[in-house]
XYZ file of C-alpha atoms in Angstrom:
576
model
C 78.481 113.432 48.052
C 81.314 113.260 49.908
C 81.269 112.856 54.253
C 83.825 114.906 56.380
C 86.071 112.897 58.504
C 85.080 113.096 62.486
C 86.143 110.163 64.197
C 84.355 107.739 62.417
C 86.196 104.865 63.582
C 84.215 104.971 67.055
C 81.326 105.459 65.263
C 82.685 101.971 63.144
C 83.153 100.457 66.453
C 79.870 100.797 67.592
C 77.797 99.944 64.854
C 79.560 96.638 64.728
C 78.407 96.448 68.198
C 74.663 96.730 67.035
C 74.933 94.789 64.047
C 77.463 92.211 64.620
C 78.788 90.555 60.660
C 78.439 94.183 58.904
C 81.848 94.391 57.519
C 80.886 90.525 56.090
C 77.815 91.391 54.617
C 77.553 91.273 50.581
C 77.368 94.230 48.465
C 75.209 96.914 50.111
C 75.730 95.589 53.329
C 72.630 93.037 53.298
C 72.945 90.819 56.003
C 74.394 87.131 55.340
C 71.761 85.501 57.061
C 68.175 86.595 57.044
C 65.163 85.391 58.760
C 62.668 84.343 55.726
C 60.709 87.380 54.108
C 57.838 87.756 52.327
C 58.582 90.098 49.761
C 59.117 89.302 46.546
C 60.476 91.800 43.352
C 60.818 91.097 39.659
C 62.378 93.419 37.721
C 60.181 93.409 34.736
C 62.073 96.474 32.795
C 63.705 95.001 29.766
C 60.493 92.698 29.361
C 58.365 95.374 29.682
C 59.973 97.704 27.364
C 61.976 100.331 29.706
C 65.224 100.075 28.117
C 66.679 103.490 28.011
C 70.546 103.632 29.948
C 71.049 106.435 32.221
C 74.222 107.594 30.776
C 76.656 108.744 33.351
C 79.866 110.777 32.481
C 82.834 109.190 32.119
C 83.773 105.151 33.704
C 86.011 106.544 35.723
C 83.218 109.313 37.281
C 86.584 111.840 36.951
C 83.851 114.477 38.408
C 81.415 114.879 40.958
C 78.496 115.329 37.984
C 79.544 111.704 36.401
C 78.663 109.860 39.356
C 75.139 112.708 40.382
C 73.248 109.827 38.073
C 69.079 111.406 37.795
C 65.941 110.724 39.079
C 62.537 109.250 37.827
C 58.735 110.128 37.813
C 55.169 108.225 37.821
C 52.589 109.922 35.964
C 49.747 109.742 33.813
C 50.615 112.156 31.614
C 47.355 111.088 29.056
C 45.279 110.043 32.064
C 43.921 107.155 30.590
C 44.127 105.356 34.472
C 47.291 103.460 33.970
C 50.928 104.856 34.910
C 53.490 106.210 32.593
C 57.009 106.784 33.352
C 59.308 109.371 32.616
C 63.319 109.138 32.666
C 66.225 111.795 32.980
C 69.283 111.246 31.048
C 72.740 112.585 31.402
C 75.594 112.670 28.474
C 78.379 109.985 27.675
C 81.792 111.402 27.738
C 85.260 109.992 26.582
C 87.582 112.308 28.679
C 87.199 115.678 27.349
C 85.324 114.807 24.278
C 81.428 114.328 24.881
C 80.248 110.752 23.005
C 76.501 111.397 23.497
C 74.485 114.014 24.619
C 71.416 111.263 26.522
C 68.263 111.481 25.508
C 65.043 111.747 28.219
C 62.182 108.861 27.742
C 58.649 109.405 28.442
C 56.813 105.628 28.386
C 53.406 105.367 28.135
C 51.685 102.766 30.365
C 49.582 100.311 27.888
C 47.073 98.002 29.226
C 49.079 94.437 28.736
C 51.346 95.677 31.094
C 54.494 96.819 28.776
C 55.293 100.078 27.705
C 55.789 102.149 24.620
C 58.511 104.847 24.069
C 56.645 108.296 23.360
C 59.230 110.250 23.238
C 59.706 111.918 19.705
C 55.830 112.436 19.530
C 55.978 113.735 22.678
C 58.472 116.341 23.008
C 60.039 115.944 25.635
C 63.446 114.270 25.201
C 65.213 116.625 27.073
C 67.361 119.084 24.505
C 70.369 117.950 24.954
C 70.821 118.573 28.948
C 72.281 116.858 30.911
C 69.447 115.763 33.438
C 69.136 115.326 36.921
C 65.403 115.790 38.638
C 61.722 114.928 37.080
C 58.830 116.474 38.912
C 55.934 116.180 38.303
C 52.111 118.791 38.724
C 49.824 120.617 37.217
C 51.016 123.461 37.897
C 48.070 125.880 35.190
C 46.183 124.122 36.536
C 43.938 122.844 33.327
C 43.738 119.244 34.305
C 46.925 117.733 32.603
C 49.869 117.394 34.371
C 52.893 118.847 33.452
C 56.882 117.439 34.157
C 59.852 119.968 35.287
C 63.293 119.123 34.512
C 65.508 120.112 36.316
C 69.177 119.818 34.293
C 73.169 120.307 34.618
C 72.078 124.049 31.668
C 68.475 125.364 31.588
C 65.618 124.019 33.386
C 63.135 122.032 30.922
C 59.322 122.886 31.951
C 57.097 120.703 29.747
C 53.346 122.207 29.372
C 51.359 119.016 28.443
C 48.710 120.237 25.893
C 46.104 117.221 26.336
C 47.034 115.797 22.784
C 49.962 113.179 23.807
C 52.359 116.205 23.102
C 54.380 118.527 25.587
C 55.805 122.335 24.783
C 58.735 123.482 26.843
C 57.396 126.718 28.452
C 60.530 127.288 30.753
C 62.142 130.387 28.999
C 58.618 132.274 28.623
C 57.381 130.982 32.312
C 60.699 132.064 34.213
C 62.378 128.473 35.285
C 65.268 128.189 32.581
C 67.668 129.350 35.800
C 70.396 127.662 34.258
C 73.427 126.423 36.568
C 73.567 122.649 38.441
C 69.961 122.805 39.470
C 68.961 119.426 40.893
C 66.052 118.931 43.409
C 62.567 120.439 43.610
C 58.977 120.326 44.555
C 55.971 122.592 43.421
C 53.636 123.333 46.758
C 51.469 126.397 47.290
C 53.838 128.386 49.012
C 51.722 131.520 50.015
C 48.155 129.855 49.889
C 46.650 131.851 46.502
C 46.116 128.393 45.168
C 48.426 128.022 42.531
C 51.195 125.927 42.892
C 55.144 127.704 43.344
C 58.054 126.352 43.459
C 61.641 126.002 45.323
C 64.369 124.148 43.189
C 67.820 123.114 44.792
C 70.751 123.977 43.287
C 74.417 121.935 43.887
C 77.470 123.244 42.993
C 78.385 126.632 41.183
C 80.479 124.570 37.763
C 80.686 125.487 33.872
C 80.592 122.732 31.551
C 84.174 123.683 30.346
C 85.509 122.873 34.086
C 83.694 119.525 34.178
C 85.122 118.221 31.056
C 88.471 119.050 31.775
C 88.259 117.534 35.184
C 90.604 114.675 36.165
C 90.881 112.772 39.534
C 92.501 114.906 42.122
C 91.305 114.067 45.509
C 93.400 111.591 47.350
C 91.305 108.595 48.993
C 92.110 106.773 52.146
C 95.582 107.226 51.063
C 95.354 104.769 47.993
C 93.745 106.209 44.926
C 92.821 109.458 43.149
C 89.064 110.099 43.102
C 86.746 113.001 41.682
C 87.310 116.368 43.827
C 84.620 117.868 46.299
C 82.416 119.307 47.468
C 85.129 120.715 50.002
C 86.580 123.251 48.276
C 84.101 124.119 45.928
C 81.754 126.922 46.030
C 77.841 126.001 46.575
C 75.273 127.441 43.983
C 72.135 129.163 45.444
C 68.601 127.637 45.868
C 65.786 129.611 44.295
C 62.255 129.853 44.667
C 59.949 130.966 42.495
C 56.284 132.936 42.765
C 53.721 131.545 40.389
C 52.383 134.531 39.198
C 49.365 133.749 36.936
C 51.660 131.321 35.106
C 54.954 133.449 34.951
C 57.292 132.804 37.978
C 58.958 135.383 39.424
C 61.963 134.964 41.320
C 60.751 135.413 44.593
C 63.974 133.945 46.756
C 65.157 136.754 48.990
C 61.366 138.402 49.896
C 60.296 134.629 50.951
C 63.559 134.250 53.232
C 64.021 131.322 51.146
C 67.366 132.458 50.655
C 70.431 129.774 50.656
C 73.019 131.887 52.639
C 75.276 128.814 53.276
C 75.591 128.082 50.038
C 74.695 124.599 50.789
C 74.885 121.649 48.104
C 71.273 121.028 47.833
C 69.804 118.076 46.685
C 66.604 116.532 47.636
C 63.458 118.544 49.005
C 60.219 117.712 50.046
C 57.370 120.016 51.044
C 54.772 119.224 53.957
C 53.113 120.511 56.165
C 55.914 119.782 58.960
C 53.918 121.835 62.375
C 50.353 120.534 60.792
C 49.344 124.749 61.192
C 47.830 124.217 57.688
C 50.198 125.838 55.838
C 53.323 124.394 53.966
C 56.769 123.854 54.804
C 59.710 123.087 53.433
C 63.017 120.105 53.520
C 65.903 120.771 51.807
C 68.573 117.916 52.113
C 72.237 119.491 51.682
C 75.489 117.829 50.849
C 78.052 117.760 53.649
C 75.912 120.827 55.049
C 73.102 120.735 57.996
C 70.562 120.296 56.225
C 67.487 123.225 56.115
C 64.285 123.299 57.191
C 62.104 126.035 56.433
C 59.031 126.942 58.321
C 56.287 128.530 56.465
C 55.386 131.921 58.759
C 52.014 132.239 56.686
C 51.410 134.429 52.991
C 54.693 132.583 51.991
C 57.383 133.559 54.089
C 59.695 131.079 55.923
C 62.281 131.348 58.543
C 65.107 128.362 58.683
C 64.862 126.328 61.688
C 66.540 123.189 60.875
C 68.409 123.345 64.068
C 66.176 124.095 66.455
C 63.448 121.683 65.290
C 66.234 118.875 65.156
C 66.445 117.725 61.891
C 69.540 119.280 60.365
C 72.369 117.366 62.155
C 72.261 113.715 63.536
C 71.739 113.096 67.033
C 75.690 114.648 67.877
C 75.238 117.590 66.194
C 76.997 116.580 62.798
C 76.027 117.823 59.740
C 75.974 114.603 57.039
C 76.055 114.287 53.533
C 72.397 114.043 52.557
C 71.073 112.720 49.154
C 67.761 112.312 49.312
C 64.740 112.003 51.871
C 61.206 110.232 52.576
C 58.391 111.501 54.145
C 55.578 110.104 56.191
C 54.451 108.281 59.410
C 56.905 105.512 59.247
C 56.937 105.012 62.679
C 52.817 104.807 63.618
C 52.655 107.347 66.310
C 50.909 109.689 64.412
C 53.449 112.603 63.558
C 55.233 112.395 60.429
C 59.308 111.026 60.345
C 61.731 112.366 57.500
C 64.328 109.644 56.683
C 67.296 111.310 55.238
C 69.799 108.992 53.441
C 73.225 109.554 53.735
C 76.878 108.713 52.584
C 78.347 105.224 52.982
C 80.097 105.112 56.758
C 77.287 106.684 57.815
C 73.949 105.844 59.403
C 71.114 107.022 57.100
C 69.269 109.642 59.892
C 65.559 108.490 60.978
C 63.662 111.711 62.517
C 60.483 110.723 64.328
C 58.501 113.421 64.433
C 57.474 114.728 68.053
C 54.462 117.042 67.290
C 54.619 120.752 66.537
C 56.974 120.537 63.948
C 59.934 119.314 66.534
C 61.726 115.709 65.320
C 64.330 113.206 67.648
C 66.725 111.319 65.900
C 65.600 107.181 66.516
C 67.809 105.869 63.693
C 69.358 103.500 66.375
C 66.340 102.595 68.133
C 64.612 101.769 65.205
C 67.320 99.515 63.672
C 67.847 101.559 60.835
C 70.976 103.512 61.284
C 72.701 100.245 61.673
C 71.686 98.742 59.067
C 72.291 101.645 56.480
C 75.704 102.636 57.704
C 78.185 100.813 55.389
C 76.137 101.298 52.220
C 75.337 104.869 50.130
C 72.016 105.831 50.010
C 70.328 107.954 47.682
C 66.571 108.100 47.148
C 64.424 106.343 49.173
C 60.190 105.882 49.933
C 57.996 105.036 52.609
C 55.595 102.654 51.325
C 53.552 99.991 52.348
C 55.084 97.126 50.117
C 53.036 94.291 51.727
C 50.191 95.814 52.664
C 49.839 95.484 56.322
C 49.469 98.792 57.072
C 52.583 100.223 58.170
C 55.063 101.533 55.773
C 58.413 99.966 54.953
C 61.452 101.934 53.745
C 63.035 101.424 50.189
C 66.681 102.668 49.594
C 68.630 103.086 46.773
C 72.248 102.480 46.842
C 75.440 102.773 45.512
C 78.798 104.126 45.519
C 80.086 107.187 43.671
C 83.880 105.971 43.139
C 84.525 102.937 41.474
C 87.964 103.311 42.359
C 86.818 101.218 45.566
C 86.563 97.838 44.038
C 90.223 97.619 44.379
C 90.071 98.121 47.898
C 86.584 96.650 49.144
C 87.706 96.730 52.725
C 87.159 100.360 53.361
C 83.703 100.870 51.917
C 82.452 97.794 50.220
C 81.570 97.779 46.189
C 80.872 100.685 43.615
C 77.908 98.642 42.886
C 75.172 97.339 45.893
C 72.081 96.093 46.593
C 69.395 97.992 47.039
C 67.748 97.964 50.730
C 64.092 97.067 51.832
C 63.614 97.042 55.490
C 60.293 95.858 56.517
C 58.646 97.501 59.239
C 57.355 95.718 61.806
C 54.963 97.318 63.277
C 54.229 99.453 66.484
C 56.156 98.787 69.930
C 58.618 96.731 67.651
C 62.219 96.975 69.116
C 63.599 97.627 66.512
C 61.291 98.751 64.589
C 62.637 97.455 61.104
C 64.672 94.821 59.938
C 66.673 94.210 57.183
C 64.240 91.924 54.411
C 66.368 92.625 51.296
C 68.021 89.235 51.418
C 64.848 87.320 50.439
C 62.930 89.804 48.832
C 63.377 88.438 45.497
C 65.530 88.164 42.734
C 64.755 92.588 42.196
C 66.816 92.608 45.032
C 69.299 90.645 44.349
C 70.786 92.804 41.712
C 73.635 94.945 42.710
C 73.742 98.761 40.582
C 74.834 102.221 41.348
C 71.492 103.298 42.073
C 70.028 106.886 42.448
C 66.656 107.506 42.140
C 63.618 105.238 43.299
C 59.826 106.273 42.799
C 56.726 103.839 44.325
C 53.722 103.603 41.991
C 51.495 100.889 40.941
C 51.956 99.568 37.451
C 49.722 96.996 36.834
C 47.048 98.363 39.008
C 46.376 95.721 41.149
C 46.313 96.908 44.573
C 50.608 96.473 45.732
C 52.932 98.997 45.174
C 55.962 98.603 42.204
C 59.210 100.358 42.631
C 61.481 102.063 39.654
C 65.051 102.907 40.282
C 67.674 104.143 38.101
C 71.089 102.648 37.954
C 74.292 104.946 36.288
C 75.296 103.826 33.092
C 72.152 101.175 33.009
C 69.061 101.224 32.667
C 66.439 101.047 35.205
C 65.330 98.818 37.666
C 61.689 98.006 37.131
C 60.242 96.104 40.107
C 57.465 94.449 40.065
C 55.489 93.519 43.379
C 54.598 90.033 43.604
C 54.574 89.923 47.211
C 51.844 88.150 49.497
C 50.137 90.589 51.614
C 46.977 92.121 52.679
C 44.258 93.970 51.582
C 44.053 98.004 50.326
C 42.472 100.843 48.937
C 43.999 103.463 46.362
C 42.702 106.802 46.696
C 42.201 108.808 43.366
C 41.677 112.518 43.926
C 40.139 114.552 41.050
C 40.465 118.403 41.389
C 37.135 120.671 39.841
C 39.616 121.451 36.635
C 40.260 117.598 36.917
C 44.197 117.358 37.822
C 44.270 114.029 39.149
C 45.831 114.003 42.257
C 46.248 117.784 42.898
C 49.508 118.574 44.810
C 49.104 119.407 48.705
C 46.070 117.462 49.156
C 45.919 115.047 52.159
C 44.160 111.741 52.380
C 43.080 110.357 55.432
C 41.903 106.815 55.976
C 40.452 105.330 59.474
C 40.035 101.831 59.619
C 40.282 98.896 62.692
C 41.049 101.807 64.862
C 44.050 103.094 63.539
C 44.719 106.392 61.161
C 46.585 106.888 58.207
C 47.524 109.799 56.131
C 49.210 110.238 53.125
C 49.928 113.784 51.101
C 50.307 114.088 47.518
C 53.610 115.809 46.274
C 55.943 116.560 43.588
C 59.540 116.230 44.400
C 60.368 113.713 47.323
C 63.112 110.878 47.252
C 65.940 111.694 45.145
C 64.599 114.283 42.101
C 62.128 112.265 41.659
C 58.194 111.946 41.493
C 56.093 109.133 43.035
C 52.736 107.804 42.045
C 50.462 110.454 42.399
C 47.394 108.226 43.730
C 47.786 107.482 47.430
C 47.422 103.741 48.597
C 46.883 102.259 51.975
C 47.457 98.873 52.902
C 44.918 97.151 55.445
C 46.031 94.364 56.873
C 42.898 91.952 57.357
C 40.637 94.560 56.897
C 37.651 94.602 54.588
C 35.439 97.928 54.907
C 37.282 101.256 55.963
C 34.894 103.135 58.448
C 35.992 106.812 56.681
C 37.901 108.033 53.937
C 38.736 111.599 54.475
C 39.995 114.186 51.254
C 41.696 117.441 52.130
C 41.693 119.542 49.279
C 44.320 121.991 48.647
C 41.924 124.567 49.076
C 41.038 123.433 53.046
C 37.346 121.419 51.704
C 37.078 117.963 52.240
C 35.221 114.523 50.966
C 34.482 112.443 52.963
C 32.969 109.039 52.536
C 32.181 106.610 54.869
C 31.808 102.246 54.849
C 34.166 102.109 51.901
C 34.840 98.457 50.542
C 38.549 97.792 50.610
C 40.807 96.287 47.264
C 39.670 98.932 45.025
C 40.912 102.280 43.125
C 38.447 104.793 44.741
C 38.235 107.781 42.167
C 37.092 111.021 44.820
C 35.916 114.286 42.845
C 36.050 117.241 44.287
C 32.769 118.502 45.261
C 31.302 115.268 46.832
C 31.072 112.958 43.957
C 32.365 109.115 44.889
C 33.212 106.221 42.519
C 34.669 103.137 42.981
C 36.264 100.595 41.110
C 37.272 97.101 41.514
């Protein structure tokens, strides 16, 4: 979580030339003056009953674990058509004393728009582990979504029994893998029709070391802050192959060895080069990012530098935290956004086709607006239903001590970023719409995970954001917007949103694609129902659902403004 000093003064001057007034922005880098915005988000977390705070170590953040935070997940664990929420928690410390071991939480979505805490009945409270991420997938293909929770400690694999309760089967499934585990991704690596999993790790450290930590790193000559990650040993990532419900560590066999022992955070599985098998991207803190290209049958080759997405445009590694994936530039090939440490751009890699990327952070405007804040979780989401993908970045520093020296890097608590997509052909492509995006974006926290999902089934995407030492922000989207379509793929076993499904929507001469994944942003999982903004379109020309086994279900002339349930094998049901 710490950037390497590499002549940032020159970069700062350039950023100031591109974005005048940057240093005069309020917390989080939001411009003091902005053009009118049509976005409006309201935090309804407290009134909706989502109140459990994320415990985050000591107030002074004496160890990196104190400031790493955790992700969150949207899921429909009871298959009632409403989104539920899973929150991961940490511990509260006082020096070396454990004050409280936080409980993970499952909230069930209710018909009146509120959420009920069902953690105890469901049996998913975390077993006292210090949590990191939540990754939802039907790993056993029984039709019910399960939850993998990565931890500083033993991982948890909560198998959904289908009756509102879960059992932790991580030990017998072979996924406990003790350590500081962070991001993960469920995906079918070897094309055998079951889900494998890749789990990233950060540093090799014991709980005794965490509890004994003191701030020993000199920061800008004015404060002592948490030490690392430089000077600490990275922990190896692991790949587990699914062998009939038991997971075998096949990291070396698959060519997925973390040879650099990089400080791993976010993971995203996707078909990067369009060849029909699933590749893997890993965002590493202060090290080169990895792109593992699937060579077929679950054997991978690391090609990040060759593909143009391991470093920034100057060939420098960055302190990367979160990942978003999708066609945000609107030109066909999917793109990658990687969030980074403060005083450095978040990097937008535009896909050029055939698995290659180009750093377009400056040209699109996303670089300068992310320079001063520290970025974590991020999503591509069409928040105003105008048929292009906007960007949200959760922001917040790791050093509370910077509040005494705001002239350097701003503040510890920061506003989150909403970057509006202005549409294809616009230069720059994005504008900072945060300042006038409603009271939900006026809040300042040290935020971490972010997930997008339609919590009220009204056709627009809402946001769930985790905050250190505070309850999450549950931002209801009250923005006026265009038409929309949400697709609910249902596999043969009854699985809603099978991982690896790709949905393509054709309307008004343009093509939009979404893939269903478990693991992106910052240690989080999104709504498994692909959402499409349609602008003024009232009828979609074609909806094509490509299932993980390569078969397709196609429906033509589909009415907009509905939840479209598509069943593998050909049945299509609409619900307005």
